[in-house]
Coordinates of C-alpha atoms and ligand atoms in Angstrom, one line a residue:
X262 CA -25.1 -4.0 -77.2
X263 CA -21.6 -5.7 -78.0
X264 CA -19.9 -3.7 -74.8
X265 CA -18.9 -3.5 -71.4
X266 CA -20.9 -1.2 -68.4
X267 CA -18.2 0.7 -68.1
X268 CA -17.7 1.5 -72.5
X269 CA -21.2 2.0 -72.2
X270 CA -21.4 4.7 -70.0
X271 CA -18.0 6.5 -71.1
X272 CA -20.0 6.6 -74.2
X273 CA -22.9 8.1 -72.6
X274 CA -21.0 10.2 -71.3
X275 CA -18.9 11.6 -74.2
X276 CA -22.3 12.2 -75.7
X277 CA -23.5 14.0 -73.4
X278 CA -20.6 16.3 -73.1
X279 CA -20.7 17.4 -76.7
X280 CA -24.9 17.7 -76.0
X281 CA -23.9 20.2 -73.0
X282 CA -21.9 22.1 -75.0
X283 CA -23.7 22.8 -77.9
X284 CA -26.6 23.5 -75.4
X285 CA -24.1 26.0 -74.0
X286 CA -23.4 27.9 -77.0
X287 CA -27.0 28.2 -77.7
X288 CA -27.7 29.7 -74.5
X289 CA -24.4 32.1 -74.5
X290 CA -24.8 32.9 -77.9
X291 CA -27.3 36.2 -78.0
X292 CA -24.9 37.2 -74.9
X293 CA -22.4 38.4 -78.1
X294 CA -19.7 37.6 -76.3
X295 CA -19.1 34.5 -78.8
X296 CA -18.7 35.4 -82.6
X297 CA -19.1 33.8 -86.0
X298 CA -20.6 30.9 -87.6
X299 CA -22.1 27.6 -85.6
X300 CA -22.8 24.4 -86.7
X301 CA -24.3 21.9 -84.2
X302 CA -23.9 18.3 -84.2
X303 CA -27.0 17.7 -82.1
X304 CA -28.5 14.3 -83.5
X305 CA -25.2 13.5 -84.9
X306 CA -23.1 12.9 -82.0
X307 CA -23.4 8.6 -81.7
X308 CA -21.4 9.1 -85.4
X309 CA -18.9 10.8 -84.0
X310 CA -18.7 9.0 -80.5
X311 CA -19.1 5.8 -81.8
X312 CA -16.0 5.3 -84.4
X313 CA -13.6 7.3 -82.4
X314 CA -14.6 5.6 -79.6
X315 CA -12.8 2.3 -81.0
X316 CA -9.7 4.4 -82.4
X317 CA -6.0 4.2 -80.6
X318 CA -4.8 7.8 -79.2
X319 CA -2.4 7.5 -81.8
X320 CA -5.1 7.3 -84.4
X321 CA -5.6 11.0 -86.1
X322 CA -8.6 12.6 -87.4
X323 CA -10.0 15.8 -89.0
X324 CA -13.3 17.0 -89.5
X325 CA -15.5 19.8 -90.9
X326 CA -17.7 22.8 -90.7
X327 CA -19.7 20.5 -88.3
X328 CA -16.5 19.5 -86.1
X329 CA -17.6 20.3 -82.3
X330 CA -18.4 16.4 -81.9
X331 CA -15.4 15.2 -83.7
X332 CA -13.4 17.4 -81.3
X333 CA -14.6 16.6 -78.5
X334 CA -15.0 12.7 -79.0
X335 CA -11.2 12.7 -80.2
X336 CA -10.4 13.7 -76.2
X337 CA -10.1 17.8 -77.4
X338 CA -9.9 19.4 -73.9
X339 CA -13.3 21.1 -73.2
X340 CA -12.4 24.2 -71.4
X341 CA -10.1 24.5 -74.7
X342 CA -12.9 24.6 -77.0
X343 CA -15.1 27.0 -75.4
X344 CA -12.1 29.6 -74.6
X345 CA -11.4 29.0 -78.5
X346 CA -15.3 29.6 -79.3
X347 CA -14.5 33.2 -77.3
X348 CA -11.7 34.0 -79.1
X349 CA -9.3 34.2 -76.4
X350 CA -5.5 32.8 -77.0
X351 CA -5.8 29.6 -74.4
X352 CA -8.6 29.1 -76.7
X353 CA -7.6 25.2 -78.5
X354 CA -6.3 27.4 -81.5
X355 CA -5.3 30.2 -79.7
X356 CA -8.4 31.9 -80.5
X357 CA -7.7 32.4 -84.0
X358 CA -10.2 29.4 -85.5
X359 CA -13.2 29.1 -83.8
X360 CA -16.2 26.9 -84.1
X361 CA -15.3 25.7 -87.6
X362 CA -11.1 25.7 -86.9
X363 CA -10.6 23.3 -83.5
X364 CA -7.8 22.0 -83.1
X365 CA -5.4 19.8 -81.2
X366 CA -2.5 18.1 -81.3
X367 CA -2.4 16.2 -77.5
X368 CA -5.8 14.4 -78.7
X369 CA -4.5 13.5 -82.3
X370 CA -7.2 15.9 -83.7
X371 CA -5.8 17.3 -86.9
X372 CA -8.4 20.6 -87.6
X373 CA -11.1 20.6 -89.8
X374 CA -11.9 22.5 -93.3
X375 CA -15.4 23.6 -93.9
X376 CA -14.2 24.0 -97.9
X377 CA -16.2 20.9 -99.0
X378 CA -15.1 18.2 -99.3
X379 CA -11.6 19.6 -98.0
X380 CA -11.3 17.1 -94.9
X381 CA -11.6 14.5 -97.7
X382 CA -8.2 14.6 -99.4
X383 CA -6.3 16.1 -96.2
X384 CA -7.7 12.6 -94.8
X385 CA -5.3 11.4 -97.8
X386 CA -2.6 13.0 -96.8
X387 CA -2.6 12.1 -93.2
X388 CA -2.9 8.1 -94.3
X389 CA -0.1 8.7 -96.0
X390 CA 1.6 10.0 -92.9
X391 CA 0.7 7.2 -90.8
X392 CA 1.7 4.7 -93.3
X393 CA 5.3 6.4 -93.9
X394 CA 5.6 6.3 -90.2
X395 CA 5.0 2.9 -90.0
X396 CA 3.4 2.5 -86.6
X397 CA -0.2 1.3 -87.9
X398 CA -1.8 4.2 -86.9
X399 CA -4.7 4.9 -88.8
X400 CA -6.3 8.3 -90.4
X401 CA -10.0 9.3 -89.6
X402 CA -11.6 11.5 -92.4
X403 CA -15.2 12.6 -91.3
X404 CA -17.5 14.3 -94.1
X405 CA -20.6 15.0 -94.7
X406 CA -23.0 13.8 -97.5
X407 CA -22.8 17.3 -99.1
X408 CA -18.8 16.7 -99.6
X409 CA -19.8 14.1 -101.8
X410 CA -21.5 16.2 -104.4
X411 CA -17.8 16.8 -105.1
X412 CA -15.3 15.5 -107.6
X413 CA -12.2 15.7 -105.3
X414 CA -14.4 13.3 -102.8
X415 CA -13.5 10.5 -105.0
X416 CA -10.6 12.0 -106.3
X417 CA -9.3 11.6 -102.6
X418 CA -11.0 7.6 -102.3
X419 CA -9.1 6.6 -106.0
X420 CA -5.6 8.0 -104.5
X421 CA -6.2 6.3 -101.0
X422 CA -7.1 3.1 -103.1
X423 CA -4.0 3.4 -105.3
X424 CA -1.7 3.9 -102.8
X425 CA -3.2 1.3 -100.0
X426 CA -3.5 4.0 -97.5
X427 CA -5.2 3.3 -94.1
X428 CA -7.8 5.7 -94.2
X429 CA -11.6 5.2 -92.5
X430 CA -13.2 8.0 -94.4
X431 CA -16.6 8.0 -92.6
X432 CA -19.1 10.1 -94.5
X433 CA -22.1 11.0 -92.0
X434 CA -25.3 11.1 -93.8
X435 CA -27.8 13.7 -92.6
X436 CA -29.9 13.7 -95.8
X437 CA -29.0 17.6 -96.1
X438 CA -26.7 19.9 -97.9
X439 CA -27.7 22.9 -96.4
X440 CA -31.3 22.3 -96.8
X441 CA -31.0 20.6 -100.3
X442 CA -31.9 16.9 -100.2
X443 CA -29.8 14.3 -100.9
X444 CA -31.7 12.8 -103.9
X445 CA -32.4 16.5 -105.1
X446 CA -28.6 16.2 -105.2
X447 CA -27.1 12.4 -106.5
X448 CA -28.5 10.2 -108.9
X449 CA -26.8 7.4 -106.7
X450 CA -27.5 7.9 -103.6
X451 CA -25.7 5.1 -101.4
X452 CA -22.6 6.3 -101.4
X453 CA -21.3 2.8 -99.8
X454 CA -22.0 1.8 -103.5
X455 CA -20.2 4.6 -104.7
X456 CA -16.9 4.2 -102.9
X457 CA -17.1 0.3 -103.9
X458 CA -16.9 1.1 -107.3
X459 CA -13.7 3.1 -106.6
X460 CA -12.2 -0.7 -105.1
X461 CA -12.8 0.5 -101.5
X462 CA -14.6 -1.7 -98.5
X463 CA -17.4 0.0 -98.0
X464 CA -20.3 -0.7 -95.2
X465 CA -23.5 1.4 -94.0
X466 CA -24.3 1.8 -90.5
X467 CA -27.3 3.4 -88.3
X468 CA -25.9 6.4 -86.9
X469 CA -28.2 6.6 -84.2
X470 CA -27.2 4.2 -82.4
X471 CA -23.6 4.3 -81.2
X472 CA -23.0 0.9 -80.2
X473 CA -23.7 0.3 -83.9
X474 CA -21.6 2.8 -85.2
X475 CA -19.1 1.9 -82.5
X476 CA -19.1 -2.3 -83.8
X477 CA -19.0 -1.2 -87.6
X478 CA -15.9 1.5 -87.0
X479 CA -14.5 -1.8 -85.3
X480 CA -14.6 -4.3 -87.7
X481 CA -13.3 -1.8 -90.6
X482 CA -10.6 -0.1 -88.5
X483 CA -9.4 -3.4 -88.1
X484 CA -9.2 -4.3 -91.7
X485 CA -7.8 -1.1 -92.7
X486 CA -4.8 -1.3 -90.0
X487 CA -4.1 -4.9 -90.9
X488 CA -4.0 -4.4 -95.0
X489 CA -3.7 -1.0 -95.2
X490 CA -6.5 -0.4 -97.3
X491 CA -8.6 2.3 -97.1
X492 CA -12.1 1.8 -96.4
X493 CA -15.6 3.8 -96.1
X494 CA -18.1 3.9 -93.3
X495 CA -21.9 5.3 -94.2
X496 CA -23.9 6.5 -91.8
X497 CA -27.0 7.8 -91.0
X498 CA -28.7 10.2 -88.7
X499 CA -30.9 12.9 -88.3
X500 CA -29.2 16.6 -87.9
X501 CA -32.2 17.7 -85.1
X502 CA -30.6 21.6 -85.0
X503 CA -30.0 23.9 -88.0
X504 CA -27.9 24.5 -90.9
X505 CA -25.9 27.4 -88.6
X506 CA -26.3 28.6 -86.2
X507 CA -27.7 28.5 -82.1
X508 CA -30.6 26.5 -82.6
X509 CA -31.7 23.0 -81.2
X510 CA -34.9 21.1 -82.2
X511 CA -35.1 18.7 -79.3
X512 CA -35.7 19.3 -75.5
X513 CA -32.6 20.4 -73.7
X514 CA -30.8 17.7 -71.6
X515 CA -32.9 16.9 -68.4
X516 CA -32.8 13.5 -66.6
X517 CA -36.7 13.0 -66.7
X518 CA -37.3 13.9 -70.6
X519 CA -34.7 11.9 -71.5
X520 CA -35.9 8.9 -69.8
X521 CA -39.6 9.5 -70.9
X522 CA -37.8 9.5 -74.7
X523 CA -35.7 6.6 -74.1
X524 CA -38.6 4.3 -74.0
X525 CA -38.7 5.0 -77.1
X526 CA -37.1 2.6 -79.3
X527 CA -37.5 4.4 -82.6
X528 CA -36.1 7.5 -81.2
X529 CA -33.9 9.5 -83.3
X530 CA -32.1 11.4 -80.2
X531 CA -29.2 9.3 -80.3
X532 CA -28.0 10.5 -76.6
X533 CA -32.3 9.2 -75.7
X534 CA -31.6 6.2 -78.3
X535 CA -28.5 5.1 -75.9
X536 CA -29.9 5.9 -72.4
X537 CA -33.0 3.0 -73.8
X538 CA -30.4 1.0 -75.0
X539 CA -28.5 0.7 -71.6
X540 CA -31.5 0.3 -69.4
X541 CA -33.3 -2.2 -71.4
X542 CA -30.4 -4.4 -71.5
X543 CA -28.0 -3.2 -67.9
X544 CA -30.8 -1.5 -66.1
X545 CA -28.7 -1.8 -63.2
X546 CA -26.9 1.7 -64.9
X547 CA -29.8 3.6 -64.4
X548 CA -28.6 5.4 -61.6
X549 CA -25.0 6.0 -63.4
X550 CA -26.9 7.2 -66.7
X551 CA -28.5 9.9 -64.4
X552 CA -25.7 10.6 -62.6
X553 CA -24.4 11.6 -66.1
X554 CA -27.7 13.1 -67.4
X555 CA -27.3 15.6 -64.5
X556 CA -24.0 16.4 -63.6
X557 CA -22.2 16.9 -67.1
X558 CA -23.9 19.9 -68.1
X559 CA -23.4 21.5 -64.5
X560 CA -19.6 21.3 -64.8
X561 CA -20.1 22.3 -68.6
X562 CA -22.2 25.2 -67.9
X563 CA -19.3 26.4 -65.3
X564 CA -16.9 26.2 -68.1
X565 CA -18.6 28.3 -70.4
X566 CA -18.7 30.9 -67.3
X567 CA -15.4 31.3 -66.8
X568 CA -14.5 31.3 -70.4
X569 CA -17.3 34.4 -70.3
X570 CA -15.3 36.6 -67.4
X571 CA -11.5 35.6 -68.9
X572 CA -13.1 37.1 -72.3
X573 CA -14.6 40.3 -70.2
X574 CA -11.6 40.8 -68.4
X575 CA -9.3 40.8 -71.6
X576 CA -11.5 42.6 -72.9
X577 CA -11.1 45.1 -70.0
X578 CA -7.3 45.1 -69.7
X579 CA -7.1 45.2 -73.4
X580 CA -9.3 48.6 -73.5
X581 CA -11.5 47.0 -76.0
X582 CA -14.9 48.0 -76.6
X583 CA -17.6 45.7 -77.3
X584 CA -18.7 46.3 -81.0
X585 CA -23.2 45.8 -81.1
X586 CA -24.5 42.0 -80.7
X587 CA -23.9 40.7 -83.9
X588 CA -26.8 39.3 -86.2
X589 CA -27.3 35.7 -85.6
X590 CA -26.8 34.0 -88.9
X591 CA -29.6 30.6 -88.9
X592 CA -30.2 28.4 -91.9
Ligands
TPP774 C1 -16.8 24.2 -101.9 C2 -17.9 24.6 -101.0 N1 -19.1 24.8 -101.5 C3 -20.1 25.3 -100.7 C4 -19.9 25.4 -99.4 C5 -21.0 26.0 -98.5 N2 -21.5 24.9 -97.5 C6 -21.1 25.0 -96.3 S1 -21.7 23.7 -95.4 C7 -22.6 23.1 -96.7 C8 -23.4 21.9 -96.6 C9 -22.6 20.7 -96.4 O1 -23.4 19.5 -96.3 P1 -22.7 18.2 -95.8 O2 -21.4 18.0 -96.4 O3 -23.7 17.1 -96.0 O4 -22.5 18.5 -94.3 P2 -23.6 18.8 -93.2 O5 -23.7 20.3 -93.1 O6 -24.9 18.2 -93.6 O7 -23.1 18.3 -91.9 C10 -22.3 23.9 -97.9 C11 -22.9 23.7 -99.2 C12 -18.6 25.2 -98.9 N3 -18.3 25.3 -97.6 N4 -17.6 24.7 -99.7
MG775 MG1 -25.3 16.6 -94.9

């Protein structure tokens, strides 16, 4: 672990916040006060912690369908979110996105498309921005493996090549589109190589281990904001939740499990993953790293409470009328 105490626990925490939220939204969700689609980032979030963890403010980024942990790890406000995931107007898109539209302009956090691979070339574009404004800022495009099943994905690397854009287009490999496997999909199936052969850097990276992810997104920010050439970042990771929808595969966030996981070293819980990291090598944070464990989803789960009597009460003064829970949609 290439990192300070206090990096190591902001990441920790960060984690953890996304964690508590998506735990939230599972809880909340059969309440049918929050609508439509949700894709969770839970086993992804060192991916999205990790690189945007080592980006300047002024750095911008955009997502996907999958975009709560990009969001949040940008510095998107979290009461923001969850208003937006209600649908109410001081919601981070004045309730007119939700889960799969967050956006924000204060954290550099450009929106998300969850048209495949549409955050691909609007990564393009905002290189382009950054370059024309000529204050080395750099543009974050996040994908998923599925977006490169697509032609425009390398339409979108070719133009950033061409045009020596400084792009990190960081493609998070869960295996799955949908629930079609990657080799069921590409005949190639590192896409590093792929993105090579289009005359960009390319590296791979374990994704569940964000002080991994956080030392690769270093070294190739760095190149791309001192030659302004685009560059690619592979990762890996398990997605431990659906498709879509409210459902989590791994034990909800509890001081005690997690620690029982984290002695794990092969874990693929990267929130567990990082916990083992920091004690085996600063076990002096232990007490911090619980702290963290317990408090963040207290101050979470009061978020998502008042975000639940602000929708009830516009409801009320808007003489709306609950329509009947809506079917929960899971893939
Ligand atoms: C053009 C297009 N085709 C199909 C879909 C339906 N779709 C939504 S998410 C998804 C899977 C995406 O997989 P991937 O890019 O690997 O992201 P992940 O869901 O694994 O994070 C698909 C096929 C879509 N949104 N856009
Ligand atoms: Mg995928």
């Amino acid at each position: 672990m290439n990192v300070t105490a206090a990096v190591a626990l902001e990441c920790l925490d960060r984690m953890v916040v996304i964690r508590a939220v998506e735990e939230g939204i599972c809880a909340e969700y059969s309440h049918r006060n929050i609508r439509g689609p949700v894709h969770l980032s839970i086993g992804q979030e060192a991916m999205a912690v990790g690189v945007l963890n080592v980006c300047r403010e002024d750095d911008v980024a955009v997502s996907t369908h999958r975009d709560h942990a990009h969001y949040l790890a940008k510095g998107g406000d979290v009461g923001a979110m969850i208003d937006e995931l209600y649908g109410l107007e001081t919601g981070c898109s004045h309730g007119y996105g939700g889960s799969m539209h967050l956006f924000s302009r204060e954290a550099n956090f450009m929106g998300a498309s969850a048209v495949l691979p549409g955050s691909t070339p609007v990564a393009v574009g905002l290189g382009l921005g950054c370059k024309l404004d000529g204050r080395g800022a750099v543009a974050v495009g996040f994908s998923g493996d599925g977006a490169a099943d697509e032609g425009s994905f390398f339409e979108a690397l070719n133009l950033a090549a061409v045009l020596r854009l400084p792009v990190l287009f960081v493609c998070e490999n869960n295996g799955l589109s949908t629930n079609t496997p990657l080799a069921a999909r590409q005949a190639q199936t590192d896409i590093s190589a792929k993105a090579r052969a289009f005359g960009l850097v390319a590296e791979t990276a374990e994704g569940v281990d964000v002080f991994a992810v956080r030392d690769a997104a270093a070294g190739l920010l760095h190149q791309v904001r001192s030659t302004s050439q685009p560059a690619v970042l592979a990762l890996t990771a398990d997605r431990l939740c659906a498709h879509v929808g409210p459902v989590s595969k791994v034990a909800a966030l509890n001081p005690q499990t997690l620690l029982d996981e984290a002695a794990d070293p092969g874990s693929r819980d990267p929130i567990a993953f990082c916990v083992g990291v920091i004690l085996r090598e600063l076990p002096e944070l232990r007490g911090d790293c619980i702290d963290i464990l317990r408090e963040v989803p207290l101050k979470v789960a009061a978020e998502f409470q008042r975000a639940d009597a602000a929708f009830e009460d516009r409801n009320k003064t808007a003489g709306l009328v609950a329509p009947p829970p809506p079917k929960v949609h899971t893939v």
